[in-house]
XYZ file of N, CA and C in Angstrom:
564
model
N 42.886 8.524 -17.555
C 41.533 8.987 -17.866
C 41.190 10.172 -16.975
N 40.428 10.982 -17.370
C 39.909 12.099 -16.775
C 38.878 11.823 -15.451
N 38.959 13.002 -15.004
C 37.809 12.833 -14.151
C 36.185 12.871 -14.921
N 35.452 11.567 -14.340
C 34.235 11.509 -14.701
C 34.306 10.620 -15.889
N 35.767 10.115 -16.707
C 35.325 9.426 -17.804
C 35.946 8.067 -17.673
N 36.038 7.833 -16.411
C 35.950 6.301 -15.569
C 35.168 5.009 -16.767
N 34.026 5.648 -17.074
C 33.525 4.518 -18.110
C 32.450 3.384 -17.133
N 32.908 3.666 -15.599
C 31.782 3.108 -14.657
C 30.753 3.429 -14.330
N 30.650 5.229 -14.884
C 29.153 5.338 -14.568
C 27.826 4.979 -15.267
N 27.190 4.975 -14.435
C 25.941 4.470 -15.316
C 25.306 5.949 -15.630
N 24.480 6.320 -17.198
C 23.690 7.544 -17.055
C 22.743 7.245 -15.955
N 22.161 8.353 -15.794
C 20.632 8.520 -14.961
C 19.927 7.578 -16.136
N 18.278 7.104 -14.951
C 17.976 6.619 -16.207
C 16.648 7.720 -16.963
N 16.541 7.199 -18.497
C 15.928 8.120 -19.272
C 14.332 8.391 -18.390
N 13.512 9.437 -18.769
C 12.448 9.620 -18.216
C 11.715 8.200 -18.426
N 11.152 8.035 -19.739
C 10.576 6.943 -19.402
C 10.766 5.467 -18.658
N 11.549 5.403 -18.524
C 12.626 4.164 -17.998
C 11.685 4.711 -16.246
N 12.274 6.066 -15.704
C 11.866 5.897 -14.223
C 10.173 6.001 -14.344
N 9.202 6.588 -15.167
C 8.064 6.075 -14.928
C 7.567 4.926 -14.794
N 8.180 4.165 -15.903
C 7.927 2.577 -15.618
C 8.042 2.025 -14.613
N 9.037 2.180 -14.232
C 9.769 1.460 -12.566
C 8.654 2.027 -11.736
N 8.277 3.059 -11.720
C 6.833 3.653 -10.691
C 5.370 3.065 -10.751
N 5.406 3.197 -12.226
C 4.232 1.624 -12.911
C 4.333 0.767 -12.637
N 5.696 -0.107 -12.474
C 5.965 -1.376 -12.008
C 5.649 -1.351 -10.598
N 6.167 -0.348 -9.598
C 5.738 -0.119 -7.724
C 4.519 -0.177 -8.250
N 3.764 0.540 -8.461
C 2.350 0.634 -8.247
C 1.493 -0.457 -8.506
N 2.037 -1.223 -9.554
C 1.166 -2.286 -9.555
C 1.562 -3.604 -8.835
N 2.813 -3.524 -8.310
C 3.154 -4.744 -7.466
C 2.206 -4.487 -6.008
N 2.433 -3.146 -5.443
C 1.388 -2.441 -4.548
C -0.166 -2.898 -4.940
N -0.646 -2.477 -5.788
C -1.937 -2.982 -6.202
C -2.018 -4.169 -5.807
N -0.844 -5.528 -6.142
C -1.720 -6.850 -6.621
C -1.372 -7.105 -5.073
N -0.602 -6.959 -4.226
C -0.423 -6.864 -2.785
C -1.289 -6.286 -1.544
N -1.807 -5.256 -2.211
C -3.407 -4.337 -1.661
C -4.694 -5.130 -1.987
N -4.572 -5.591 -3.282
C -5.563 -6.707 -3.540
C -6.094 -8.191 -3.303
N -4.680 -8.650 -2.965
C -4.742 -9.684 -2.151
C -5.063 -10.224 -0.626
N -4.330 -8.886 -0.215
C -4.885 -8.652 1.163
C -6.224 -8.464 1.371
N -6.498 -7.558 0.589
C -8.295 -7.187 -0.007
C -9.109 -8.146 0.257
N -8.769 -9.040 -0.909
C -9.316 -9.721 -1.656
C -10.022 -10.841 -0.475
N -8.904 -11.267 0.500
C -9.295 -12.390 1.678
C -9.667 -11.176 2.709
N -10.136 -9.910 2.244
C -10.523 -9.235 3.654
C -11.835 -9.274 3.075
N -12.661 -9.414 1.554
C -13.862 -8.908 1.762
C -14.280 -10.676 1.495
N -13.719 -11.676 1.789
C -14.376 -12.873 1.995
C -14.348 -13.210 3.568
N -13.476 -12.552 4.096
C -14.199 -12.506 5.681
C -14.872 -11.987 5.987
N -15.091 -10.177 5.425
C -16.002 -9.199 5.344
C -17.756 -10.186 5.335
N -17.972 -10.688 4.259
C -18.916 -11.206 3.455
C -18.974 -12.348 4.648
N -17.978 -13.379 5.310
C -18.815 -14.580 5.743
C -19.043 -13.941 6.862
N -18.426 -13.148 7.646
C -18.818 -12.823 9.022
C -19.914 -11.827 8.852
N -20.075 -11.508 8.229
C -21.375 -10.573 7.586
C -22.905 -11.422 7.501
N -22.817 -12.368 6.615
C -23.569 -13.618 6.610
C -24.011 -14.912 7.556
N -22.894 -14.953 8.533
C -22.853 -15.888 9.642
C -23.772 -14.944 10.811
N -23.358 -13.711 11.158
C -23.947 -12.864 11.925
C -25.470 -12.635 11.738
N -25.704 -13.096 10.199
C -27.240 -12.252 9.632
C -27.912 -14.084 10.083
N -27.337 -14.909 9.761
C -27.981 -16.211 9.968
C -28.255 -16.429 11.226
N -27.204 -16.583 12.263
C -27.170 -16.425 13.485
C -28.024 -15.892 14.411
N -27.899 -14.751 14.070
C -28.397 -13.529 15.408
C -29.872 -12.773 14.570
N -30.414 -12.124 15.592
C -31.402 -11.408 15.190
C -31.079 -10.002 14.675
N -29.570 -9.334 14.837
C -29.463 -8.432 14.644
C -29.981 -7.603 13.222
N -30.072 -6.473 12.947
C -30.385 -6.076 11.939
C -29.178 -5.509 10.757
N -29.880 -5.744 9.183
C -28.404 -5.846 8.510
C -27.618 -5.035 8.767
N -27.439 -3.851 8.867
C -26.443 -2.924 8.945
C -25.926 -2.936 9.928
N -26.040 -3.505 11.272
C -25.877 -3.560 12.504
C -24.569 -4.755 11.900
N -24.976 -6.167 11.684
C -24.484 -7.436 11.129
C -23.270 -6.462 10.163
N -23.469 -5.836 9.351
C -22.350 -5.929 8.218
C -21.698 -4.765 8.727
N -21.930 -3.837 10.123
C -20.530 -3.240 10.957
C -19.676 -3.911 11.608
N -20.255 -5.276 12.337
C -19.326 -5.834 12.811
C -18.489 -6.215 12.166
N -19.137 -7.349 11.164
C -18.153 -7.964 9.593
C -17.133 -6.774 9.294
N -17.647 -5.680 9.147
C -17.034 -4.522 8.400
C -15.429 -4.295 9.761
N -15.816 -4.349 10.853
C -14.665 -3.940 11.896
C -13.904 -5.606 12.147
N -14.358 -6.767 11.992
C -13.485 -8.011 11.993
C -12.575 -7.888 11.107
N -13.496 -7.955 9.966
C -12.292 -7.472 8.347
C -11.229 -6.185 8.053
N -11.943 -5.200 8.956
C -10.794 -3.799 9.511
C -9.245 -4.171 10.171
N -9.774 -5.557 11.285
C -8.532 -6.339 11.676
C -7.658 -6.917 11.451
N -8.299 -7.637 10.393
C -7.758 -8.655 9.650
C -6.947 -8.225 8.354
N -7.708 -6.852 8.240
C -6.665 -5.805 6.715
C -5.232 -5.224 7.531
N -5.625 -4.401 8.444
C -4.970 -4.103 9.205
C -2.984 -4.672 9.231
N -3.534 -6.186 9.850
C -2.376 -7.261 9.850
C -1.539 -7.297 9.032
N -2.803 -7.774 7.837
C -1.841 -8.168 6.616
C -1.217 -6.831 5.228
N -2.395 -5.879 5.710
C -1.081 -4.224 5.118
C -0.067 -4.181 5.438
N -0.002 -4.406 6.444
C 1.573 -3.683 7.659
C 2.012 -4.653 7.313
N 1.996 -6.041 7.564
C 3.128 -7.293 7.392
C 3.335 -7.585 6.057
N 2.215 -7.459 5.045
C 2.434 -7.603 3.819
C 2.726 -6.900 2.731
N 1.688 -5.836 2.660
C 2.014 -5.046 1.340
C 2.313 -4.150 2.102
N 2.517 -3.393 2.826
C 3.437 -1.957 3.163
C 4.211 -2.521 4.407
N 4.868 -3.466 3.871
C 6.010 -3.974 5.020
C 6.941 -3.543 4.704
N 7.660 -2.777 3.710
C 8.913 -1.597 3.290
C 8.924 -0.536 3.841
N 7.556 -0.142 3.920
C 6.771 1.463 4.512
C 7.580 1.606 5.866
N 7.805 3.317 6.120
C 8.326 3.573 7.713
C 7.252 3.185 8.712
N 8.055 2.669 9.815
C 7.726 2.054 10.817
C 7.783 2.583 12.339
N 8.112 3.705 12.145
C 8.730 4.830 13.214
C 7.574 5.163 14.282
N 6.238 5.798 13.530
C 5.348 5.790 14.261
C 4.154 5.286 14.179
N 4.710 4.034 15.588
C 3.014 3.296 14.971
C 1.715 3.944 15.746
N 1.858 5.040 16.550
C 0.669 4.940 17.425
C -0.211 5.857 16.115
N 0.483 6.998 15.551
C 0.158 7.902 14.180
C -0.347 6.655 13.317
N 0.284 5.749 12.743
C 0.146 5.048 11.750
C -1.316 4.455 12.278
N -1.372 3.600 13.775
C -2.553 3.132 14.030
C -3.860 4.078 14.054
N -3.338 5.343 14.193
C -4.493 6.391 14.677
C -5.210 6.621 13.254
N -4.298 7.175 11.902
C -4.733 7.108 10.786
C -5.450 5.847 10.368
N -4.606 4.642 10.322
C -5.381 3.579 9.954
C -7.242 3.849 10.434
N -7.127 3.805 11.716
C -8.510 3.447 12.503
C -9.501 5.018 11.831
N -8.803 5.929 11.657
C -9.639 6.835 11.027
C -10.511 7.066 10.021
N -9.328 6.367 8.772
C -9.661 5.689 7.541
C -10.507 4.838 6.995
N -9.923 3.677 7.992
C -11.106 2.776 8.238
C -12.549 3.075 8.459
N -12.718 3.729 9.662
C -13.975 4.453 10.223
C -14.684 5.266 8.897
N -14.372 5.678 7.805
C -14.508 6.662 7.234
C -14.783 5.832 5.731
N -14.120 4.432 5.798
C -14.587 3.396 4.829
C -15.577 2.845 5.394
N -15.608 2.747 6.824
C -17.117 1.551 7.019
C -18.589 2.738 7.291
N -18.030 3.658 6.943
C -19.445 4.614 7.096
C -19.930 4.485 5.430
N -18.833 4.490 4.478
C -18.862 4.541 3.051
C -19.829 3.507 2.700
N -18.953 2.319 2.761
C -19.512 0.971 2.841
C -20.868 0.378 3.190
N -21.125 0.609 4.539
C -22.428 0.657 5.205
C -23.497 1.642 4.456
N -22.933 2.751 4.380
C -23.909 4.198 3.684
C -24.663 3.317 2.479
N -24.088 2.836 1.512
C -24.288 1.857 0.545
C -25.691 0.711 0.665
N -24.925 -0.077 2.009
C -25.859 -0.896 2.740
C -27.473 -0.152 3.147
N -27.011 0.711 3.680
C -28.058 1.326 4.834
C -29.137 1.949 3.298
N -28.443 2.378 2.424
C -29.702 3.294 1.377
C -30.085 2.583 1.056
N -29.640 1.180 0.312
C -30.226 -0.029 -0.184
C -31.297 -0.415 0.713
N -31.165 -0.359 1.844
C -32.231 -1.251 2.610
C -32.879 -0.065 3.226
N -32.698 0.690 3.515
C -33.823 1.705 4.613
C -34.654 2.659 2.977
N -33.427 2.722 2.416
C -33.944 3.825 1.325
C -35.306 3.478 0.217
N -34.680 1.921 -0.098
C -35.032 1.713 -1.267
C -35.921 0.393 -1.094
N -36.011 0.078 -0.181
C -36.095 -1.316 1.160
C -36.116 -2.668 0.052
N -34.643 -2.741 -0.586
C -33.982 -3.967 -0.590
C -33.056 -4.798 0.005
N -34.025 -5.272 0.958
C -33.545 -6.191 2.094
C -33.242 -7.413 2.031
N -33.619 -8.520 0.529
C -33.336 -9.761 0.570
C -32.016 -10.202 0.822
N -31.313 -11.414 1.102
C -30.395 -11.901 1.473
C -29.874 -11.678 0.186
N -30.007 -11.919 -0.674
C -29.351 -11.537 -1.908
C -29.147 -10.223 -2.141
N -29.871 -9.271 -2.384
C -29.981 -7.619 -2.235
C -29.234 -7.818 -1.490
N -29.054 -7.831 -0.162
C -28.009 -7.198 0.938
C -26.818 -7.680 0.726
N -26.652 -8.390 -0.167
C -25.246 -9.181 -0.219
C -24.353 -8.298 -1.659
N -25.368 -8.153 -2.405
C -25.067 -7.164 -3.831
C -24.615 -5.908 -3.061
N -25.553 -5.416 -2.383
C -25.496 -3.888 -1.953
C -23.933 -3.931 -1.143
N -23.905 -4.942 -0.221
C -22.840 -4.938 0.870
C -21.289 -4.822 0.043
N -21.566 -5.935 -1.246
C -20.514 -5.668 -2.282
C -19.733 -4.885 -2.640
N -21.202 -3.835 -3.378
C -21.007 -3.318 -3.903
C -20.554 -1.852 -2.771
N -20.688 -1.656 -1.407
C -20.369 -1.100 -0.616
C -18.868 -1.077 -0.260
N -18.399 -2.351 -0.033
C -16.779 -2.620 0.331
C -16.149 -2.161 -1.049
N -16.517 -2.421 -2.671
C -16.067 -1.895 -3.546
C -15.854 -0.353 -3.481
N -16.634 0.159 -2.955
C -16.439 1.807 -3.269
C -15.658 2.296 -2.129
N -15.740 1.480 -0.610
C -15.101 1.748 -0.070
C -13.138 1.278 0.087
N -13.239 0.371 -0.673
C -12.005 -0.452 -0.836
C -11.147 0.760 -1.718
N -11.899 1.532 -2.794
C -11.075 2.210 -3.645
C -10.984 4.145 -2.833
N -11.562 4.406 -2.095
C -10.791 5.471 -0.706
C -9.906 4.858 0.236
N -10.459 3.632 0.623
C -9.020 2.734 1.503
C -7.457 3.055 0.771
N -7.795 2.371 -0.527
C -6.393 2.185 -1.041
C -5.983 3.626 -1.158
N -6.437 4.409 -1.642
C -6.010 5.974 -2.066
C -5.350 6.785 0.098
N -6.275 6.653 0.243
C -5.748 7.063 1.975
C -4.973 5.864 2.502
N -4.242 4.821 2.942
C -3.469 4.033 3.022
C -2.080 4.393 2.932
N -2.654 4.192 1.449
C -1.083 4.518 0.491
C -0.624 6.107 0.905
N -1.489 6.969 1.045
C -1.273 8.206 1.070
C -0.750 8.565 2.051
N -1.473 8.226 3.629
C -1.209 9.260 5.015
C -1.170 8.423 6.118
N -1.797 6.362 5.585
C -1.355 5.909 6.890
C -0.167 5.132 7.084
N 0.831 4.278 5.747
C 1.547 3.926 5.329
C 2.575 4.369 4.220
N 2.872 5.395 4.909
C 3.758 6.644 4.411
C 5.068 5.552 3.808
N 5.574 6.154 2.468
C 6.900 5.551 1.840
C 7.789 5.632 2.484
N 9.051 5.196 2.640
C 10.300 5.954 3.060
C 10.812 6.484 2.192
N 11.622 7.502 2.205
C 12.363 8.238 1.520
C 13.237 7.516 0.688
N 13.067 8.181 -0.603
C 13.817 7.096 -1.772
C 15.008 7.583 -1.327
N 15.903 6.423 -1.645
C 17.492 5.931 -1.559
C 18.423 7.371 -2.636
N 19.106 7.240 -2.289
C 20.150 8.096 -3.250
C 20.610 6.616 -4.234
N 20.932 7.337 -5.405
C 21.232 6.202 -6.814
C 22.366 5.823 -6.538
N 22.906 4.586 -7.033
C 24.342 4.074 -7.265
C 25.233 5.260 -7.728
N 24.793 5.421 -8.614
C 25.895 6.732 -8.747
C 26.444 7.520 -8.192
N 25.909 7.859 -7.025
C 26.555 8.539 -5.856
C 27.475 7.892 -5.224
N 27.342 6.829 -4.919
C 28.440 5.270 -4.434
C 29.765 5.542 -5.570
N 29.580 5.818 -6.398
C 30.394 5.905 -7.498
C 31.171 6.760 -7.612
N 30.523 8.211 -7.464
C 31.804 9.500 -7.341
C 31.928 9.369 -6.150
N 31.377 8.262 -5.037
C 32.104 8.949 -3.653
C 33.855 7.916 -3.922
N 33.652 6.827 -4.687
C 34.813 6.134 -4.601
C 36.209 6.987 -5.916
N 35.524 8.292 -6.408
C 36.496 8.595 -8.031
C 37.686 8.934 -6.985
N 38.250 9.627 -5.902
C 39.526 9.529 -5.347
C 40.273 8.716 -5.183
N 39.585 7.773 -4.496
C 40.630 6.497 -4.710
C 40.514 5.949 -5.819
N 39.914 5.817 -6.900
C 40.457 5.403 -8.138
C 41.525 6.183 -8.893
N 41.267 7.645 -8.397
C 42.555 8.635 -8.969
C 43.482 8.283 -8.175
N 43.632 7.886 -6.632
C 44.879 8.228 -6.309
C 45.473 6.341 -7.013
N 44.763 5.391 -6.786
C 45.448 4.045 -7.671
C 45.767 4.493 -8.824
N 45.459 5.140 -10.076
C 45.883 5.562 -11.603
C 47.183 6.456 -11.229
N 47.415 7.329 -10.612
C 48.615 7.967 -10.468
C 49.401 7.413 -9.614
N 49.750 6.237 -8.997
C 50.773 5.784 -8.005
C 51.031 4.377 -8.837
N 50.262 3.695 -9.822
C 50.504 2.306 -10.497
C 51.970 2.569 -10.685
N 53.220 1.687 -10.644
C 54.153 1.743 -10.976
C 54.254 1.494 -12.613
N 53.843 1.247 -13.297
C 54.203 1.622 -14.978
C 53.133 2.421 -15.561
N 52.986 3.574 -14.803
C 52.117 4.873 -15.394
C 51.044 4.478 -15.736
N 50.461 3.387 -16.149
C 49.318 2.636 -16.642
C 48.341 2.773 -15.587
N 46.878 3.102 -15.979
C 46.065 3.390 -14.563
C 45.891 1.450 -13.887
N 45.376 1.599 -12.563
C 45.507 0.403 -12.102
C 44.211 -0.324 -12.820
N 43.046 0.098 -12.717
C 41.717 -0.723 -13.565
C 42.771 -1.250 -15.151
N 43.629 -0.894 -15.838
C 43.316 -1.597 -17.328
C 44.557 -2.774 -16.931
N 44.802 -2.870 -15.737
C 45.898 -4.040 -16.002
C 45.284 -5.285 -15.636
């Protein structure tokens, strides 16, 4: 057989074939970002609520702290969970972005809080709990977009099997020309 018509290679795969596989990352990412999420804005919410019951503090004061417990607690479970593939090289960068991000979601978040109640002065325990919601929602969807983007950088995709493949076509040529009955060595 010729060179290249081995019959082992695989084609590349078709365009749509590698979008999918990127559809498929992205949403395994999603339900992994969401989960983590998901138990960050029910700590968000009780330490938010425990603080407002508790203490005299005032809401927005109450739902920064909540907002920086739950910063901790996302924190953990990004890195160990859903961007536990992600490079790991530099964490003091990785921590510095994180805490930036963050900072830049709990101003989002709060901003939300703070118009609801100073702006519009819906302050009930209920109101503040809608507003606070609806605060971590808008901020949850810049989290994920900056995260994914600049604080939990990908690693560099792999080179394909196929490369594994022509690096081995020499020694499959030099076995086809040395078989003792001319026959290449793969068809016996």
């Amino acid at each position: 057989m010729g060179h290249g018509s081995s019959g082992d290679h695989t084609a590349p795969p078709a365009p749509h074939r590698a979008v999918r596989e990127r559809v498929d990352r992205l949403a395994r990412e999603l339900v992994k970002f969401g989960a983590v999420g998901g138990v960050g804005v029910l700590v968000n919410l009780l330490v938010f609520n425990l603080v407002r019951h508790v203490t005299d503090l005032q809401v927005v004061r109450a739902s920064i702290i909540a907002t920086v417990v739950a910063i901790v607690f996302n924190y953990v479970g990004f890195r160990y969970f859903t961007y536990r593939d992600r490079d790991k090289s530099r964490r003091t960068r990785e921590m510095s972005l994180f805490l930036l991000f963050s900072a830049l979601g709990l101003v989002i978040e709060n901003g939300v809080l703070y118009t609801a109640t100073y702006g519009f002065g819906w302050d009930s325990p209920l109101q503040s709990n809608v507003f606070k919601f609806l605060g971590i929602g808008i901020g949850t969807l810049f989290r994920f977009w900056s995260y994914r983007s600049w604080v939990f950088r990908a690693l560099p995709a792999r080179e394909p099997v196929k490369r594994a493949e022509t690096f081995r076509e020499p020694e499959r040529r030099k076995a086809a020309v040395h078989a003792p009955d001319g026959a290449p060595a793969a068809h016996r």
